[in-house]
PDB file of C-alpha atoms in Angstrom:
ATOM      1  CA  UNK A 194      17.595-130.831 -84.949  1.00 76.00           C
ATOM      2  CA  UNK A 195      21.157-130.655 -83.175  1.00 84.00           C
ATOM      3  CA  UNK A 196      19.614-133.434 -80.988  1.00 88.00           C
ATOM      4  CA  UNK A 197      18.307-135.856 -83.654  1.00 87.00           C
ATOM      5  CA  UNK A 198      21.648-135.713 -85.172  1.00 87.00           C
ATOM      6  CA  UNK A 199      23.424-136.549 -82.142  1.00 89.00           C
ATOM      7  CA  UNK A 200      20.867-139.430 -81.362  1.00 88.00           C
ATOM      8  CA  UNK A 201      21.467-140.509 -84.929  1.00 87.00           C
ATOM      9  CA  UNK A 202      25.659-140.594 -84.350  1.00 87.00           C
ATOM     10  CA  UNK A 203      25.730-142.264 -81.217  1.00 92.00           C
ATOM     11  CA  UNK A 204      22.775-144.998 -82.910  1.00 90.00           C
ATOM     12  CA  UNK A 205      25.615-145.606 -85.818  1.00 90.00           C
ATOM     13  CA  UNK A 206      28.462-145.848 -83.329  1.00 92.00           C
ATOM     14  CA  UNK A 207      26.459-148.148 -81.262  1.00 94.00           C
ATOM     15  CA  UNK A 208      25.793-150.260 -84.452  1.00 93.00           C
ATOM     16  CA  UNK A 209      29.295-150.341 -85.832  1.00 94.00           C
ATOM     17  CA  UNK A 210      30.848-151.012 -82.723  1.00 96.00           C
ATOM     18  CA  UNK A 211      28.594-154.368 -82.222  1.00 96.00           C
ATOM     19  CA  UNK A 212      30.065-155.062 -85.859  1.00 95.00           C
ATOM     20  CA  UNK A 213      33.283-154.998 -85.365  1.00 96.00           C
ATOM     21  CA  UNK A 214      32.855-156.768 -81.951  1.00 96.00           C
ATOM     22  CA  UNK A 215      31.424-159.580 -83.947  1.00 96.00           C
ATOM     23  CA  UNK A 216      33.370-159.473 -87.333  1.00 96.00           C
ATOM     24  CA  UNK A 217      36.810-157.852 -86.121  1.00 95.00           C
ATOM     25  CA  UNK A 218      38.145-161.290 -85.450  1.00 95.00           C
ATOM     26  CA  UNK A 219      37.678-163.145 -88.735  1.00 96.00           C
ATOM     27  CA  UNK A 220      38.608-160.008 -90.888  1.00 97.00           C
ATOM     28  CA  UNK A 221      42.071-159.715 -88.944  1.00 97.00           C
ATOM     29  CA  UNK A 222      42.594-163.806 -89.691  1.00 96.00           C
ATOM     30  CA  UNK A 223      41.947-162.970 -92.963  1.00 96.00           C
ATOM     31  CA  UNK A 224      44.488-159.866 -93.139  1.00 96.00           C
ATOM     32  CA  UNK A 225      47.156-162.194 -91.197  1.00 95.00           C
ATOM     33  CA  UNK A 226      46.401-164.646 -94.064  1.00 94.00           C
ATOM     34  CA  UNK A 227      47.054-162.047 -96.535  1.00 95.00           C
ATOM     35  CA  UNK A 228      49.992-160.478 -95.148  1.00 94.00           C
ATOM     36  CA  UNK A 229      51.369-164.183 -93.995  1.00 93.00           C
ATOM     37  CA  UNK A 230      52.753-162.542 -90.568  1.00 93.00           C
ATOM     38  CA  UNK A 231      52.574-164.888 -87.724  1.00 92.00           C
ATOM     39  CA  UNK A 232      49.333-164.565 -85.561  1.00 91.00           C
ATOM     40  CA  UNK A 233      51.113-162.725 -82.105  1.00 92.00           C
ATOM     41  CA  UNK A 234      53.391-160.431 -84.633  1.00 92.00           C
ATOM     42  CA  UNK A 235      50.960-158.965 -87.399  1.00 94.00           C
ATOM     43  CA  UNK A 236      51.272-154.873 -87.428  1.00 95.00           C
ATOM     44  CA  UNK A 237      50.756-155.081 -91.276  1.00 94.00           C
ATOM     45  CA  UNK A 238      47.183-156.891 -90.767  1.00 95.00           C
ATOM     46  CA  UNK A 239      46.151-155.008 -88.145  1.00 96.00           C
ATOM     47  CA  UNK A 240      47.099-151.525 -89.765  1.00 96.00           C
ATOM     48  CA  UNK A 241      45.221-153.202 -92.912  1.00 96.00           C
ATOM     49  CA  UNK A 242      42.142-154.062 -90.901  1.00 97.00           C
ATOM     50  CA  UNK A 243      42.301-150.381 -89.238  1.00 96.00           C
ATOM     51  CA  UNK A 244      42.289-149.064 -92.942  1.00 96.00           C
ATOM     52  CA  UNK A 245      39.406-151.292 -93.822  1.00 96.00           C
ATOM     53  CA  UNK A 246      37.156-150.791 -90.851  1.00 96.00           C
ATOM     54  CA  UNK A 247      37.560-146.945 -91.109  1.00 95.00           C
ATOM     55  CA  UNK A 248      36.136-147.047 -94.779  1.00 95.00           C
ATOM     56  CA  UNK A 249      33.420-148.870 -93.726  1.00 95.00           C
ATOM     57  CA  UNK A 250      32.692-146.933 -91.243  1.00 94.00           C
ATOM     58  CA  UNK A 251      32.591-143.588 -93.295  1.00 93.00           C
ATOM     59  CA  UNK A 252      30.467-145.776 -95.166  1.00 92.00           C
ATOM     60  CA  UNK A 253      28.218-147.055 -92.771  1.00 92.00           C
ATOM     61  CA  UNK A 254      25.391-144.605 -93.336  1.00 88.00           C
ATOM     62  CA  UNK A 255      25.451-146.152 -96.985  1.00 89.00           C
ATOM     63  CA  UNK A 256      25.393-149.448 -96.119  1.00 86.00           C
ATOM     64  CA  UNK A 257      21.257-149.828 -96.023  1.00 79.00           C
ATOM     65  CA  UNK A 258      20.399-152.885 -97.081  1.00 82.00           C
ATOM     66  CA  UNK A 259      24.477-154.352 -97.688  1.00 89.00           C
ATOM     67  CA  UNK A 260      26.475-156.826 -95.706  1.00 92.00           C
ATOM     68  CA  UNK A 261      28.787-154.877 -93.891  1.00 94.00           C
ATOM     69  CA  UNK A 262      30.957-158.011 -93.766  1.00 95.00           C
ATOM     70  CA  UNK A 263      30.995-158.175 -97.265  1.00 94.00           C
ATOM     71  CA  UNK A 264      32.463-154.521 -97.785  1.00 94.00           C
ATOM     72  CA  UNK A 265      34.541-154.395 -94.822  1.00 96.00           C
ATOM     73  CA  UNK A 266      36.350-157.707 -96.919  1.00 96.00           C
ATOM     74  CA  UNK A 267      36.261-156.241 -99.917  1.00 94.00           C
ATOM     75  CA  UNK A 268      38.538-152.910 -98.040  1.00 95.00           C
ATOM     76  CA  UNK A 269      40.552-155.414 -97.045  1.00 96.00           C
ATOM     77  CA  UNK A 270      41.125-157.377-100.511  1.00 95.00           C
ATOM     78  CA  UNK A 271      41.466-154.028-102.485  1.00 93.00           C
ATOM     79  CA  UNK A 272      43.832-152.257 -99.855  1.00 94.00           C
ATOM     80  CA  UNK A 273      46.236-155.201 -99.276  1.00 95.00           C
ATOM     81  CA  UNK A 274      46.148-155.525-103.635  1.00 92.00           C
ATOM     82  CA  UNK A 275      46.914-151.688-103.465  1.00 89.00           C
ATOM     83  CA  UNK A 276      49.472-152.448-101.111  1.00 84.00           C
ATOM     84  CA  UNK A 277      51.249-155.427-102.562  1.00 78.00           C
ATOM     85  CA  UNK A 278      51.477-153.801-106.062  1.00 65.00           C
ATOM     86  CA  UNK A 279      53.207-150.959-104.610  1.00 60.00           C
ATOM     87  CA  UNK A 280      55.523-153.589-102.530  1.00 61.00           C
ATOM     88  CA  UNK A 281      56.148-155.625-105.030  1.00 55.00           C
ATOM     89  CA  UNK A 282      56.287-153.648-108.241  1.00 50.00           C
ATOM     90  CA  UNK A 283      53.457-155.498-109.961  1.00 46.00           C
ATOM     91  CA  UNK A 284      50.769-157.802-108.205  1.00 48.00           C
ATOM     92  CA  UNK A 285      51.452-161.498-108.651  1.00 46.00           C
ATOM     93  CA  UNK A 286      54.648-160.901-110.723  1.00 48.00           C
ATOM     94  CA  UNK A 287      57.346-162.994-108.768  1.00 48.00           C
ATOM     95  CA  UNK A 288      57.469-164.978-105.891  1.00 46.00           C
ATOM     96  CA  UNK A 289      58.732-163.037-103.237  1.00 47.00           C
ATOM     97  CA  UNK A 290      61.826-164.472-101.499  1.00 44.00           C
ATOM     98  CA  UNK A 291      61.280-166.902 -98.167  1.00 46.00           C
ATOM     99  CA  UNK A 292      63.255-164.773 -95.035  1.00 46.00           C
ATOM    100  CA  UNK A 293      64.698-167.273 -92.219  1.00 42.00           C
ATOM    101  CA  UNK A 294      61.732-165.579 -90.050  1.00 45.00           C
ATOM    102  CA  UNK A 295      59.608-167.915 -92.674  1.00 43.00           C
ATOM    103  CA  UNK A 296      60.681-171.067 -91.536  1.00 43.00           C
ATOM    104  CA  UNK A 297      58.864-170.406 -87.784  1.00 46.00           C
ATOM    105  CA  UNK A 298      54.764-171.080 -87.795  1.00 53.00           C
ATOM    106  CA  UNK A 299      53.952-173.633 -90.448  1.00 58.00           C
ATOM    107  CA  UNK A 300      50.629-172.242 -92.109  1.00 62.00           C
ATOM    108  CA  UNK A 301      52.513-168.624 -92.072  1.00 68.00           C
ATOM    109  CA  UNK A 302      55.569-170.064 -93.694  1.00 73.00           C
ATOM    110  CA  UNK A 303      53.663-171.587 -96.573  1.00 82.00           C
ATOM    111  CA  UNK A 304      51.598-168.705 -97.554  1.00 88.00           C
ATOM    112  CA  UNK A 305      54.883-166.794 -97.373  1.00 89.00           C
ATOM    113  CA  UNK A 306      55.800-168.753-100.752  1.00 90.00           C
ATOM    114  CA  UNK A 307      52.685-167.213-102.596  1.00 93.00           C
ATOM    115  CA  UNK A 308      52.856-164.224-104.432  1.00 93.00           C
ATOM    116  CA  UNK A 309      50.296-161.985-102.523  1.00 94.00           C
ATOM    117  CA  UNK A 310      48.186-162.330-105.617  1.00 94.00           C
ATOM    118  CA  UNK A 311      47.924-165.908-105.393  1.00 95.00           C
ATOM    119  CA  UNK A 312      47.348-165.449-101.231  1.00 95.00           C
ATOM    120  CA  UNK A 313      44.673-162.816-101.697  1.00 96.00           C
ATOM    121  CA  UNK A 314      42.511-165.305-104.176  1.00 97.00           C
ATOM    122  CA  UNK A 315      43.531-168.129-101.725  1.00 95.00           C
ATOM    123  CA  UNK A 316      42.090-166.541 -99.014  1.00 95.00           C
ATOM    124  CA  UNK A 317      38.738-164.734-100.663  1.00 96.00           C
ATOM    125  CA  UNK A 318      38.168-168.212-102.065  1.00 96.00           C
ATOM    126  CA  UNK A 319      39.227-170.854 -99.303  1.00 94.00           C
ATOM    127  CA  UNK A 320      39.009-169.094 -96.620  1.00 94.00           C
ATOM    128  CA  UNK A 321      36.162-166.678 -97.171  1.00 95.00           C
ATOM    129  CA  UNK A 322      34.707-168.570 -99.252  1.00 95.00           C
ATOM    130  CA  UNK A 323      34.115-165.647-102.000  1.00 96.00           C
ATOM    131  CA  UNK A 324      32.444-167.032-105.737  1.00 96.00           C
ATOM    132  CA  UNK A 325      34.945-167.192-108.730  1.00 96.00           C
ATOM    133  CA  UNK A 326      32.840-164.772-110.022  1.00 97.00           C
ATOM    134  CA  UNK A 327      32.713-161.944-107.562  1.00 96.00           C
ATOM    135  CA  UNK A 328      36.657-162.451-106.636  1.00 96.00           C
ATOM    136  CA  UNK A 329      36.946-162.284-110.555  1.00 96.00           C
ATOM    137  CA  UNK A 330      34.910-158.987-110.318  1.00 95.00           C
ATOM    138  CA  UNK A 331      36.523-157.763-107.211  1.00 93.00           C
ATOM    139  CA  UNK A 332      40.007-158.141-108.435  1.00 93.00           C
ATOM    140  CA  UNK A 333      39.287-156.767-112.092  1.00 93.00           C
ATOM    141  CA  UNK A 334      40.209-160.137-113.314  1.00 94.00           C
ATOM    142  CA  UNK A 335      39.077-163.119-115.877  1.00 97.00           C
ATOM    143  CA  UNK A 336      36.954-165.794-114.127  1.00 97.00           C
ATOM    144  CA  UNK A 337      39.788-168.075-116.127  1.00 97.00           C
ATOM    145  CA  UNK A 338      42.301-166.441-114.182  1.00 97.00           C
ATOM    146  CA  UNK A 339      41.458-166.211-110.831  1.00 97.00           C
ATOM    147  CA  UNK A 340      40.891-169.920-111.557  1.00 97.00           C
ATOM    148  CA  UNK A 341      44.348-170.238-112.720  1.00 97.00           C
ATOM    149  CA  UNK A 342      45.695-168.456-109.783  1.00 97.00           C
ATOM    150  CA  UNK A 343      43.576-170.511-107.416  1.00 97.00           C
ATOM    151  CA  UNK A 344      44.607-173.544-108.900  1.00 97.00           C
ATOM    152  CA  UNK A 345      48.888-172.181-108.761  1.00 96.00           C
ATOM    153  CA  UNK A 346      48.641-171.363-105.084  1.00 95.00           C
ATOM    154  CA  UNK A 347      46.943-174.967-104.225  1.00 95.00           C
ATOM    155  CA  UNK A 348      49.585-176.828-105.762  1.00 94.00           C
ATOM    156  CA  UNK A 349      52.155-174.332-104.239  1.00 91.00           C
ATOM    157  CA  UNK A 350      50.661-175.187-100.888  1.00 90.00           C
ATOM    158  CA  UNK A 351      49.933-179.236-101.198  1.00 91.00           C
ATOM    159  CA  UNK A 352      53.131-179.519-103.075  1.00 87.00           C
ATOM    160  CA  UNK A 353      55.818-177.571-101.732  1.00 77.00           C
ATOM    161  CA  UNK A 354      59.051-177.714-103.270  1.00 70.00           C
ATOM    162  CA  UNK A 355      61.579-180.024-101.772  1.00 72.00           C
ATOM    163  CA  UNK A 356      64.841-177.667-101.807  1.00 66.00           C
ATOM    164  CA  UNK A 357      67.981-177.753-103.722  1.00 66.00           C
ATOM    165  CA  UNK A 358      67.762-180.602-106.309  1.00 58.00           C
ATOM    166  CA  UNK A 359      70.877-183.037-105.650  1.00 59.00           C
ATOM    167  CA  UNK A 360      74.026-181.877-107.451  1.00 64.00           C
ATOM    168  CA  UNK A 361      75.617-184.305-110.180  1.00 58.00           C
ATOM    169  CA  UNK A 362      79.433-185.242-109.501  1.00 58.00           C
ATOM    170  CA  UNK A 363      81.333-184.047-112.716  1.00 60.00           C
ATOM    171  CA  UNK A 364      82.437-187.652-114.617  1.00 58.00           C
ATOM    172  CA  UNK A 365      85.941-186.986-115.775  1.00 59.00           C
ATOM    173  CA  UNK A 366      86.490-189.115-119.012  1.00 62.00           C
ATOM    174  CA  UNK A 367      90.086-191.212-118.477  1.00 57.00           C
TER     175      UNK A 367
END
């Protein structure tokens, strides 16, 4: 019996690892997306991934007949939306504040201007490519919304603000 077991442990290990040796790469894009941390900087997505891979894998016995893809994503969509509520009070409420460490990488620097609400539908939609309906589902949200949001964060990105507007000069009456 003690052997079996074993045998059946090192047969899931064996399987998980080839997983993550295939997948590992596209879910930690997809955290650095989320996060918006440059690419060779990212502890954020990577502890995010780690969180996410280690639920799947306490999982993986469960996972019969599932994509483990597909859950290992959805870790990573719930815990960075568990994350970012707790960062930023409320999920999606305000647009968080460009640093000067923004202005580096370009793709990094405009997802920094998203809310991480409108990032995390950005990237389960666009990147992932993820169905209205099951990012809808997955984020407890309207199919309205999360077509709303979708719809924010593309115009964010194609049409970035230009700065400052220009200031007037005062006309003092003679």
């Amino acid at each position: 019996m003690r052997e079996r077991r074993a045998f059946q442990n090192a047969r899931r290990a064996r399987e998980f690892e080839a997983f993550v040796a295939g997948a590992a790469g596209r879910l930690l894009h997809a955290a650095t997306l989320l996060t918006a941390e440059p690419p060779n900087a990212n502890p954020r997505a990577r502890r995010l991934l780690t969180l996410a891979l280690a639920h799947t894998y306490a999982s993986w016995d469960r996972l019969r007949g599932e994509d483990p893809y597909d859950r290992a994503r959805q870790q990573l969509a719930v815990r960075f939306a568990r994350g970012a509520w707790h960062q930023y009070g409320a999920l999606g409420r305000s647009r968080p504040a460009p640093s000067p460490s923004d202005s580096g990488s370009g793709s990094v620097a405009v997802l920094a201007r998203l809310t991480p609400q409108e990032r995390l539908v950005l990237v389960l939609r666009m990147y992932e490519g993820v169905a209205e309906e099951q990012t809808a589902a997955l984020l407890g949200l309207p199919v309205e919304r999360v077509r709303a949001i979708c719809a924010r964060a593309m115009t964010t990105l194609l049409h970035p603000p230009r700065g400052p507007a220009p200031t007037m000069a005062k006309v003092v009456p003679s």
